[in-house]
mmCIF file with all atom_site columns, C-alpha atoms in Angstrom:
data_model
loop_
_atom_site.group_PDB
_atom_site.id
_atom_site.type_symbol
_atom_site.label_atom_id
_atom_site.label_alt_id
_atom_site.label_comp_id
_atom_site.label_asym_id
_atom_site.label_entity_id
_atom_site.label_seq_id
_atom_site.pdbx_PDB_ins_code
_atom_site.Cartn_x
_atom_site.Cartn_y
_atom_site.Cartn_z
_atom_site.occupancy
_atom_site.B_iso_or_equiv
_atom_site.pdbx_formal_charge
_atom_site.auth_seq_id
_atom_site.auth_comp_id
_atom_site.auth_asym_id
_atom_site.auth_atom_id
_atom_site.pdbx_PDB_model_num
ATOM 1   C CA . LEU A 1 1   ? -5.985  -2.473  6.937   1.00 63.00 ? 10  LEU A CA 1
ATOM 2   C CA . GLY A 1 2   ? -6.004  -3.525  10.398  1.00 71.00 ? 11  GLY A CA 1
ATOM 3   C CA . VAL A 1 3   ? -3.883  -6.562  10.170  1.00 81.00 ? 12  VAL A CA 1
ATOM 4   C CA . THR A 1 4   ? -0.177  -7.278  10.826  1.00 83.00 ? 13  THR A CA 1
ATOM 5   C CA . THR A 1 5   ? 2.160   -7.432  7.756   1.00 85.00 ? 14  THR A CA 1
ATOM 6   C CA . ALA A 1 6   ? 2.727   -11.207 8.252   1.00 87.00 ? 15  ALA A CA 1
ATOM 7   C CA . ALA A 1 7   ? -1.088  -11.696 8.363   1.00 88.00 ? 16  ALA A CA 1
ATOM 8   C CA . LEU A 1 8   ? -1.798  -9.581  5.299   1.00 89.00 ? 17  LEU A CA 1
ATOM 9   C CA . GLN A 1 9   ? 0.850   -11.475 3.289   1.00 89.00 ? 18  GLN A CA 1
ATOM 10  C CA . ALA A 1 10  ? -0.398  -14.614 4.158   1.00 91.00 ? 19  ALA A CA 1
ATOM 11  C CA . LEU A 1 11  ? -3.921  -13.705 3.431   1.00 91.00 ? 20  LEU A CA 1
ATOM 12  C CA . GLN A 1 12  ? -2.799  -12.394 -0.048  1.00 92.00 ? 21  GLN A CA 1
ATOM 13  C CA . PHE A 1 13  ? -0.991  -15.774 -0.627  1.00 92.00 ? 22  PHE A CA 1
ATOM 14  C CA . SER A 1 14  ? -3.806  -17.909 0.499   1.00 91.00 ? 23  SER A CA 1
ATOM 15  C CA . GLY A 1 15  ? -6.291  -15.585 -1.369  1.00 91.00 ? 24  GLY A CA 1
ATOM 16  C CA . ALA A 1 16  ? -4.384  -15.939 -4.720  1.00 91.00 ? 25  ALA A CA 1
ATOM 17  C CA . GLN A 1 17  ? -4.525  -19.684 -4.252  1.00 90.00 ? 26  GLN A CA 1
ATOM 18  C CA . ALA A 1 18  ? -8.461  -19.422 -3.596  1.00 89.00 ? 27  ALA A CA 1
ATOM 19  C CA . GLY A 1 19  ? -9.016  -17.035 -6.561  1.00 89.00 ? 28  GLY A CA 1
ATOM 20  C CA . VAL A 1 20  ? -9.381  -13.878 -4.478  1.00 91.00 ? 29  VAL A CA 1
ATOM 21  C CA . LYS A 1 21  ? -7.632  -10.845 -6.162  1.00 92.00 ? 30  LYS A CA 1
ATOM 22  C CA . THR A 1 22  ? -5.390  -8.696  -4.077  1.00 91.00 ? 31  THR A CA 1
ATOM 23  C CA . GLU A 1 23  ? -7.570  -5.742  -4.606  1.00 92.00 ? 32  GLU A CA 1
ATOM 24  C CA . GLN A 1 24  ? -10.826 -7.797  -3.606  1.00 92.00 ? 33  GLN A CA 1
ATOM 25  C CA . LEU A 1 25  ? -8.934  -9.121  -0.414  1.00 93.00 ? 34  LEU A CA 1
ATOM 26  C CA . GLU A 1 26  ? -7.559  -5.583  0.735   1.00 92.00 ? 35  GLU A CA 1
ATOM 27  C CA . THR A 1 27  ? -11.313 -3.884  0.082   1.00 93.00 ? 36  THR A CA 1
ATOM 28  C CA . GLY A 1 28  ? -12.913 -6.642  1.882   1.00 94.00 ? 37  GLY A CA 1
ATOM 29  C CA . ILE A 1 29  ? -10.352 -6.380  4.826   1.00 94.00 ? 38  ILE A CA 1
ATOM 30  C CA . SER A 1 30  ? -10.678 -2.655  5.015   1.00 94.00 ? 39  SER A CA 1
ATOM 31  C CA . LYS A 1 31  ? -14.448 -2.847  4.876   1.00 94.00 ? 40  LYS A CA 1
ATOM 32  C CA . LEU A 1 32  ? -14.310 -5.417  7.674   1.00 95.00 ? 41  LEU A CA 1
ATOM 33  C CA . THR A 1 33  ? -11.982 -3.048  9.879   1.00 94.00 ? 42  THR A CA 1
ATOM 34  C CA . ARG A 1 34  ? -14.101 -0.098  9.318   1.00 94.00 ? 43  ARG A CA 1
ATOM 35  C CA . THR A 1 35  ? -17.258 -2.187  10.475  1.00 93.00 ? 44  THR A CA 1
ATOM 36  C CA . ILE A 1 36  ? -15.264 -3.412  13.511  1.00 94.00 ? 45  ILE A CA 1
ATOM 37  C CA . GLY A 1 37  ? -14.502 0.053   14.472  1.00 93.00 ? 46  GLY A CA 1
ATOM 38  C CA . GLU A 1 38  ? -18.180 1.185   14.015  1.00 93.00 ? 47  GLU A CA 1
ATOM 39  C CA . ALA A 1 39  ? -19.271 -1.831  16.125  1.00 92.00 ? 48  ALA A CA 1
ATOM 40  C CA . GLY A 1 40  ? -16.600 -0.881  18.636  1.00 89.00 ? 49  GLY A CA 1
ATOM 41  C CA . GLU A 1 41  ? -18.133 2.665   18.773  1.00 91.00 ? 50  GLU A CA 1
ATOM 42  C CA . GLY A 1 42  ? -21.789 1.337   19.162  1.00 89.00 ? 51  GLY A CA 1
ATOM 43  C CA . SER A 1 43  ? -23.320 1.552   15.894  1.00 90.00 ? 52  SER A CA 1
ATOM 44  C CA . ASP A 1 44  ? -26.322 -0.447  15.765  1.00 89.00 ? 53  ASP A CA 1
ATOM 45  C CA . ASP A 1 45  ? -25.987 -1.667  12.164  1.00 87.00 ? 54  ASP A CA 1
ATOM 46  C CA . ALA A 1 46  ? -22.464 -2.773  12.675  1.00 88.00 ? 55  ALA A CA 1
ATOM 47  C CA . LEU A 1 47  ? -23.250 -4.497  15.989  1.00 89.00 ? 56  LEU A CA 1
ATOM 48  C CA . LYS A 1 48  ? -26.199 -6.517  14.216  1.00 88.00 ? 57  LYS A CA 1
ATOM 49  C CA . ALA A 1 49  ? -23.660 -8.015  11.701  1.00 85.00 ? 58  ALA A CA 1
ATOM 50  C CA . PHE A 1 50  ? -21.398 -9.233  14.408  1.00 91.00 ? 59  PHE A CA 1
ATOM 51  C CA . ASN A 1 51  ? -24.252 -10.427 16.787  1.00 89.00 ? 60  ASN A CA 1
ATOM 52  C CA . LYS A 1 52  ? -25.830 -12.259 13.838  1.00 89.00 ? 61  LYS A CA 1
ATOM 53  C CA . LEU A 1 53  ? -22.574 -14.600 14.006  1.00 92.00 ? 62  LEU A CA 1
ATOM 54  C CA . GLY A 1 54  ? -22.045 -14.378 17.780  1.00 93.00 ? 63  GLY A CA 1
ATOM 55  C CA . VAL A 1 55  ? -18.701 -12.656 17.197  1.00 94.00 ? 64  VAL A CA 1
ATOM 56  C CA . GLY A 1 56  ? -17.442 -10.126 19.683  1.00 93.00 ? 65  GLY A CA 1
ATOM 57  C CA . VAL A 1 57  ? -15.262 -7.051  18.689  1.00 93.00 ? 66  VAL A CA 1
ATOM 58  C CA . LEU A 1 58  ? -14.320 -6.170  21.948  1.00 91.00 ? 67  LEU A CA 1
ATOM 59  C CA . ASP A 1 59  ? -11.741 -7.663  24.192  1.00 90.00 ? 68  ASP A CA 1
ATOM 60  C CA . ALA A 1 60  ? -12.208 -8.444  28.039  1.00 91.00 ? 69  ALA A CA 1
ATOM 61  C CA . ASN A 1 61  ? -11.054 -4.658  28.725  1.00 93.00 ? 70  ASN A CA 1
ATOM 62  C CA . GLY A 1 62  ? -13.467 -3.265  26.363  1.00 89.00 ? 71  GLY A CA 1
ATOM 63  C CA . LYS A 1 63  ? -10.762 -2.506  23.623  1.00 92.00 ? 72  LYS A CA 1
ATOM 64  C CA . ILE A 1 64  ? -11.459 -3.285  19.934  1.00 92.00 ? 73  ILE A CA 1
ATOM 65  C CA . ARG A 1 65  ? -9.844  -6.704  19.062  1.00 93.00 ? 74  ARG A CA 1
ATOM 66  C CA . ALA A 1 66  ? -7.460  -6.903  16.098  1.00 91.00 ? 75  ALA A CA 1
ATOM 67  C CA . THR A 1 67  ? -8.954  -7.466  12.846  1.00 93.00 ? 76  THR A CA 1
ATOM 68  C CA . ASP A 1 68  ? -7.061  -10.607 12.104  1.00 90.00 ? 77  ASP A CA 1
ATOM 69  C CA . ALA A 1 69  ? -8.408  -12.136 15.294  1.00 92.00 ? 78  ALA A CA 1
ATOM 70  C CA . VAL A 1 70  ? -11.932 -11.118 14.420  1.00 94.00 ? 79  VAL A CA 1
ATOM 71  C CA . LEU A 1 71  ? -11.479 -12.398 10.950  1.00 94.00 ? 80  LEU A CA 1
ATOM 72  C CA . GLY A 1 72  ? -10.391 -15.937 12.434  1.00 94.00 ? 81  GLY A CA 1
ATOM 73  C CA . ASP A 1 73  ? -13.598 -15.934 14.516  1.00 95.00 ? 82  ASP A CA 1
ATOM 74  C CA . ILE A 1 74  ? -15.877 -14.895 11.739  1.00 96.00 ? 83  ILE A CA 1
ATOM 75  C CA . ALA A 1 75  ? -14.313 -17.883 9.423   1.00 95.00 ? 84  ALA A CA 1
ATOM 76  C CA . ARG A 1 76  ? -14.836 -20.384 12.146  1.00 95.00 ? 85  ARG A CA 1
ATOM 77  C CA . VAL A 1 77  ? -18.452 -19.361 12.556  1.00 95.00 ? 86  VAL A CA 1
ATOM 78  C CA . MET A 1 78  ? -19.316 -19.084 9.155   1.00 94.00 ? 87  MET A CA 1
ATOM 79  C CA . ALA A 1 79  ? -17.645 -22.570 8.135   1.00 94.00 ? 88  ALA A CA 1
ATOM 80  C CA . GLY A 1 80  ? -20.397 -23.904 10.708  1.00 94.00 ? 89  GLY A CA 1
ATOM 81  C CA . ILE A 1 81  ? -23.328 -22.342 8.514   1.00 94.00 ? 90  ILE A CA 1
ATOM 82  C CA . ASP A 1 82  ? -24.815 -25.040 6.065   1.00 94.00 ? 91  ASP A CA 1
ATOM 83  C CA . ASP A 1 83  ? -26.928 -22.446 3.864   1.00 95.00 ? 92  ASP A CA 1
ATOM 84  C CA . PRO A 1 84  ? -24.729 -21.154 0.942   1.00 94.00 ? 93  PRO A CA 1
ATOM 85  C CA . ALA A 1 85  ? -27.108 -18.057 0.591   1.00 94.00 ? 94  ALA A CA 1
ATOM 86  C CA . THR A 1 86  ? -26.901 -17.206 4.247   1.00 93.00 ? 95  THR A CA 1
ATOM 87  C CA . ARG A 1 87  ? -23.019 -17.597 4.280   1.00 93.00 ? 96  ARG A CA 1
ATOM 88  C CA . ALA A 1 88  ? -22.825 -15.328 1.077   1.00 93.00 ? 97  ALA A CA 1
ATOM 89  C CA . ALA A 1 89  ? -25.185 -12.717 2.686   1.00 92.00 ? 98  ALA A CA 1
ATOM 90  C CA . LEU A 1 90  ? -23.191 -12.438 5.731   1.00 92.00 ? 99  LEU A CA 1
ATOM 91  C CA . ALA A 1 91  ? -19.925 -12.270 3.918   1.00 93.00 ? 100 ALA A CA 1
ATOM 92  C CA . VAL A 1 92  ? -21.279 -9.511  1.951   1.00 93.00 ? 101 VAL A CA 1
ATOM 93  C CA . ASP A 1 93  ? -22.402 -7.583  5.156   1.00 90.00 ? 102 ASP A CA 1
ATOM 94  C CA . LEU A 1 94  ? -19.141 -7.936  6.541   1.00 93.00 ? 103 LEU A CA 1
ATOM 95  C CA . PHE A 1 95  ? -16.699 -7.422  3.605   1.00 93.00 ? 104 PHE A CA 1
ATOM 96  C CA . GLY A 1 96  ? -18.809 -5.586  1.183   1.00 92.00 ? 105 GLY A CA 1
ATOM 97  C CA . LYS A 1 97  ? -19.022 -6.835  -2.695  1.00 90.00 ? 106 LYS A CA 1
ATOM 98  C CA . SER A 1 98  ? -15.723 -8.822  -2.069  1.00 88.00 ? 107 SER A CA 1
ATOM 99  C CA . GLY A 1 99  ? -17.335 -10.907 0.477   1.00 92.00 ? 108 GLY A CA 1
ATOM 100 C CA . GLN A 1 100 ? -18.903 -13.503 -1.808  1.00 91.00 ? 109 GLN A CA 1
ATOM 101 C CA . ARG A 1 101 ? -15.511 -14.177 -3.511  1.00 92.00 ? 110 ARG A CA 1
ATOM 102 C CA . MET A 1 102 ? -13.929 -14.409 0.076   1.00 93.00 ? 111 MET A CA 1
ATOM 103 C CA . LEU A 1 103 ? -16.008 -17.454 1.050   1.00 94.00 ? 112 LEU A CA 1
ATOM 104 C CA . PRO A 1 104 ? -13.372 -20.045 0.005   1.00 93.00 ? 113 PRO A CA 1
ATOM 105 C CA . LEU A 1 105 ? -10.485 -18.244 1.670   1.00 94.00 ? 114 LEU A CA 1
ATOM 106 C CA . LEU A 1 106 ? -12.606 -17.913 4.979   1.00 94.00 ? 115 LEU A CA 1
ATOM 107 C CA . THR A 1 107 ? -13.040 -21.696 4.612   1.00 93.00 ? 116 THR A CA 1
ATOM 108 C CA . GLU A 1 108 ? -9.254  -21.876 4.475   1.00 92.00 ? 117 GLU A CA 1
ATOM 109 C CA . ILE A 1 109 ? -8.958  -19.768 7.622   1.00 94.00 ? 118 ILE A CA 1
ATOM 110 C CA . ALA A 1 110 ? -11.412 -21.819 9.443   1.00 94.00 ? 119 ALA A CA 1
ATOM 111 C CA . GLU A 1 111 ? -9.450  -24.761 8.681   1.00 94.00 ? 120 GLU A CA 1
ATOM 112 C CA . ARG A 1 112 ? -5.985  -23.651 9.290   1.00 92.00 ? 121 ARG A CA 1
ATOM 113 C CA . GLY A 1 113 ? -6.445  -20.489 11.727  1.00 90.00 ? 122 GLY A CA 1
ATOM 114 C CA . MET A 1 114 ? -4.343  -17.176 11.161  1.00 89.00 ? 123 MET A CA 1
ATOM 115 C CA . PRO A 1 115 ? -1.411  -18.820 12.604  1.00 90.00 ? 124 PRO A CA 1
ATOM 116 C CA . GLY A 1 116 ? -1.469  -21.778 10.348  1.00 92.00 ? 125 GLY A CA 1
ATOM 117 C CA . LEU A 1 117 ? -2.204  -19.638 7.348   1.00 90.00 ? 126 LEU A CA 1
ATOM 118 C CA . ILE A 1 118 ? 0.955   -17.440 8.262   1.00 89.00 ? 127 ILE A CA 1
ATOM 119 C CA . ALA A 1 119 ? 3.069   -20.524 8.753   1.00 90.00 ? 128 ALA A CA 1
ATOM 120 C CA . ALA A 1 120 ? 2.126   -22.059 5.299   1.00 90.00 ? 129 ALA A CA 1
ATOM 121 C CA . ALA A 1 121 ? 2.692   -18.684 3.621   1.00 90.00 ? 130 ALA A CA 1
ATOM 122 C CA . GLN A 1 122 ? 6.255   -18.417 5.406   1.00 88.00 ? 131 GLN A CA 1
ATOM 123 C CA . ALA A 1 123 ? 7.047   -21.992 4.480   1.00 89.00 ? 132 ALA A CA 1
ATOM 124 C CA . ALA A 1 124 ? 6.260   -21.078 0.627   1.00 89.00 ? 133 ALA A CA 1
ATOM 125 C CA . GLY A 1 125 ? 8.452   -18.172 0.941   1.00 86.00 ? 134 GLY A CA 1
ATOM 126 C CA . ALA A 1 126 ? 5.627   -15.740 0.565   1.00 82.00 ? 135 ALA A CA 1
ATOM 127 C CA . VAL A 1 127 ? 6.064   -13.664 3.596   1.00 80.00 ? 136 VAL A CA 1
ATOM 128 C CA . VAL A 1 128 ? 8.563   -10.956 3.801   1.00 76.00 ? 137 VAL A CA 1
ATOM 129 C CA . GLY A 1 129 ? 9.776   -10.088 7.094   1.00 69.00 ? 138 GLY A CA 1
ATOM 130 C CA . ASP A 1 130 ? 9.554   -6.703  8.985   1.00 68.00 ? 139 ASP A CA 1
ATOM 131 C CA . ASP A 1 131 ? 13.351  -6.028  8.917   1.00 72.00 ? 140 ASP A CA 1
ATOM 132 C CA . LEU A 1 132 ? 13.122  -6.248  5.083   1.00 64.00 ? 141 LEU A CA 1
ATOM 133 C CA . ILE A 1 133 ? 10.253  -4.293  4.630   1.00 62.00 ? 142 ILE A CA 1
ATOM 134 C CA . ASN A 1 134 ? 11.572  -1.587  6.997   1.00 64.00 ? 143 ASN A CA 1
ATOM 135 C CA . ALA A 1 135 ? 14.893  -1.690  4.880   1.00 67.00 ? 144 ALA A CA 1
ATOM 136 C CA . PHE A 1 136 ? 12.864  -1.310  1.608   1.00 65.00 ? 145 PHE A CA 1
ATOM 137 C CA . ASP A 1 137 ? 10.916  1.498   3.040   1.00 71.00 ? 146 ASP A CA 1
ATOM 138 C CA . ARG A 1 138 ? 14.309  3.414   3.936   1.00 81.00 ? 147 ARG A CA 1
ATOM 139 C CA . ALA A 1 139 ? 15.811  2.443   0.534   1.00 77.00 ? 148 ALA A CA 1
ATOM 140 C CA . SER A 1 140 ? 12.616  3.666   -1.169  1.00 81.00 ? 149 SER A CA 1
ATOM 141 C CA . ASP A 1 141 ? 12.897  6.872   0.668   1.00 82.00 ? 150 ASP A CA 1
ATOM 142 C CA . GLN A 1 142 ? 16.602  7.408   -0.144  1.00 86.00 ? 151 GLN A CA 1
ATOM 143 C CA . MET A 1 143 ? 15.749  6.938   -3.940  1.00 87.00 ? 152 MET A CA 1
ATOM 144 C CA . THR A 1 144 ? 12.888  9.466   -3.758  1.00 88.00 ? 153 THR A CA 1
ATOM 145 C CA . VAL A 1 145 ? 15.459  12.117  -2.494  1.00 87.00 ? 154 VAL A CA 1
ATOM 146 C CA . PHE A 1 146 ? 17.979  10.953  -4.800  1.00 86.00 ? 155 PHE A CA 1
ATOM 147 C CA . GLY A 1 147 ? 15.305  11.561  -7.826  1.00 88.00 ? 156 GLY A CA 1
ATOM 148 C CA . MET A 1 148 ? 14.572  14.953  -6.271  1.00 90.00 ? 157 MET A CA 1
ATOM 149 C CA . ARG A 1 149 ? 18.263  15.954  -6.193  1.00 89.00 ? 158 ARG A CA 1
ATOM 150 C CA . LEU A 1 150 ? 18.549  14.685  -9.856  1.00 88.00 ? 159 LEU A CA 1
ATOM 151 C CA . THR A 1 151 ? 15.570  16.997  -10.819 1.00 89.00 ? 160 THR A CA 1
ATOM 152 C CA . VAL A 1 152 ? 17.379  20.093  -9.294  1.00 88.00 ? 161 VAL A CA 1
ATOM 153 C CA . ILE A 1 153 ? 20.568  19.123  -11.004 1.00 89.00 ? 162 ILE A CA 1
ATOM 154 C CA . ALA A 1 154 ? 18.814  18.769  -14.151 1.00 87.00 ? 163 ALA A CA 1
ATOM 155 C CA . ALA A 1 155 ? 16.997  21.911  -13.945 1.00 87.00 ? 164 ALA A CA 1
ATOM 156 C CA . GLN A 1 156 ? 20.025  24.100  -13.066 1.00 88.00 ? 165 GLN A CA 1
ATOM 157 C CA . GLY A 1 157 ? 21.963  22.531  -15.954 1.00 85.00 ? 166 GLY A CA 1
ATOM 158 C CA . ILE A 1 158 ? 19.189  23.396  -18.253 1.00 88.00 ? 167 ILE A CA 1
ATOM 159 C CA . SER A 1 159 ? 19.013  26.801  -16.829 1.00 85.00 ? 168 SER A CA 1
ATOM 160 C CA . ASP A 1 160 ? 22.791  27.260  -17.426 1.00 84.00 ? 169 ASP A CA 1
ATOM 161 C CA . LEU A 1 161 ? 22.516  26.073  -21.055 1.00 83.00 ? 170 LEU A CA 1
ATOM 162 C CA . ALA A 1 162 ? 19.839  28.369  -21.772 1.00 83.00 ? 171 ALA A CA 1
ATOM 163 C CA . LYS A 1 163 ? 21.993  31.283  -20.576 1.00 81.00 ? 172 LYS A CA 1
ATOM 164 C CA . LEU A 1 164 ? 24.996  30.157  -22.517 1.00 79.00 ? 173 LEU A CA 1
ATOM 165 C CA . ALA A 1 165 ? 22.717  29.870  -25.861 1.00 77.00 ? 174 ALA A CA 1
ATOM 166 C CA . ALA A 1 166 ? 21.337  33.261  -25.252 1.00 74.00 ? 175 ALA A CA 1
ATOM 167 C CA . GLY A 1 167 ? 24.789  34.629  -25.031 1.00 69.00 ? 176 GLY A CA 1
ATOM 168 C CA . LEU A 1 168 ? 25.905  32.879  -28.108 1.00 65.00 ? 177 LEU A CA 1
ATOM 169 C CA . LYS A 1 169 ? 22.892  33.868  -30.202 1.00 67.00 ? 178 LYS A CA 1
ATOM 170 C CA . GLY A 1 170 ? 24.100  37.590  -29.884 1.00 62.00 ? 179 GLY A CA 1
ATOM 171 C CA . MET A 1 171 ? 27.462  36.667  -31.170 1.00 57.00 ? 180 MET A CA 1
ATOM 172 C CA . PHE A 1 172 ? 26.618  34.754  -34.125 1.00 58.00 ? 181 PHE A CA 1
ATOM 173 C CA . SER A 1 173 ? 24.764  37.902  -35.404 1.00 57.00 ? 182 SER A CA 1
ATOM 174 C CA . SER A 1 174 ? 28.023  39.868  -35.524 1.00 55.00 ? 183 SER A CA 1
ATOM 175 C CA . GLY A 1 175 ? 31.255  39.575  -37.271 1.00 56.00 ? 184 GLY A CA 1
ATOM 176 C CA . ASP A 1 176 ? 34.003  38.630  -35.125 1.00 63.00 ? 185 ASP A CA 1
ATOM 177 C CA . ILE A 1 177 ? 32.540  35.475  -33.666 1.00 66.00 ? 186 ILE A CA 1
ATOM 178 C CA . SER A 1 178 ? 35.498  33.388  -32.253 1.00 68.00 ? 187 SER A CA 1
ATOM 179 C CA . ASN A 1 179 ? 36.753  36.433  -30.003 1.00 72.00 ? 188 ASN A CA 1
ATOM 180 C CA . GLN A 1 180 ? 32.950  36.996  -28.942 1.00 70.00 ? 189 GLN A CA 1
ATOM 181 C CA . ILE A 1 181 ? 32.594  33.249  -28.104 1.00 72.00 ? 190 ILE A CA 1
ATOM 182 C CA . VAL A 1 182 ? 35.598  33.297  -25.902 1.00 75.00 ? 191 VAL A CA 1
ATOM 183 C CA . ALA A 1 183 ? 34.677  36.638  -24.215 1.00 78.00 ? 192 ALA A CA 1
ATOM 184 C CA . LYS A 1 184 ? 31.124  35.560  -23.626 1.00 79.00 ? 193 LYS A CA 1
ATOM 185 C CA . THR A 1 185 ? 31.940  32.119  -22.177 1.00 81.00 ? 194 THR A CA 1
ATOM 186 C CA . ARG A 1 186 ? 34.556  33.737  -19.898 1.00 84.00 ? 195 ARG A CA 1
ATOM 187 C CA . GLU A 1 187 ? 31.654  36.348  -18.948 1.00 85.00 ? 196 GLU A CA 1
ATOM 188 C CA . ILE A 1 188 ? 29.208  33.547  -18.156 1.00 84.00 ? 197 ILE A CA 1
ATOM 189 C CA . ILE A 1 189 ? 31.740  31.191  -16.215 1.00 84.00 ? 198 ILE A CA 1
ATOM 190 C CA . ALA A 1 190 ? 32.747  34.418  -14.135 1.00 83.00 ? 199 ALA A CA 1
ATOM 191 C CA . ALA A 1 191 ? 28.954  34.978  -13.373 1.00 81.00 ? 200 ALA A CA 1
ATOM 192 C CA . GLU A 1 192 ? 28.404  31.447  -12.124 1.00 75.00 ? 201 GLU A CA 1
ATOM 193 C CA . ASP A 1 193 ? 31.602  31.745  -10.030 1.00 72.00 ? 202 ASP A CA 1
ATOM 194 C CA . ASP A 1 194 ? 29.902  34.678  -8.072  1.00 66.00 ? 203 ASP A CA 1
#
């Protein structure tokens, strides 16, 4: 999405309090990130949206600025726009359909700034640290591998049972079942050991 994990979690926390659903927030931030990238590459339509606000997307070295930094600038500028219709139209230009719903969140970003938003979310225990996120990712990867191994073991077991059942089926159709069961079981076990 173009924002740090701490910023994203803070935006989700504050957004939830402002009535912005996580999906709407992520869609809006994704649209903003794409628009920033397009403006950075010189797209006239994308540049117009930022020029209306007087927000730059490039840093002093000509590199594209981080989405959360641009978001903070957008929020501060939009907080100074008195006309609600103009604010809503600009929000939709930058954030897509989710833009209008994000206006209360943008107001909060303008008041607190991104660092303040992150600090408030951290104080509320709503931000998971990078170490824990990385540990969770590793554990999730290990669980995926474990699940794959279990699938292979189960498939092998089912295959072995099918072989045993096929061998036993033939024995039940003749007379001396107990001797045949013992012989066929030995045969199957011997074949598996090979």
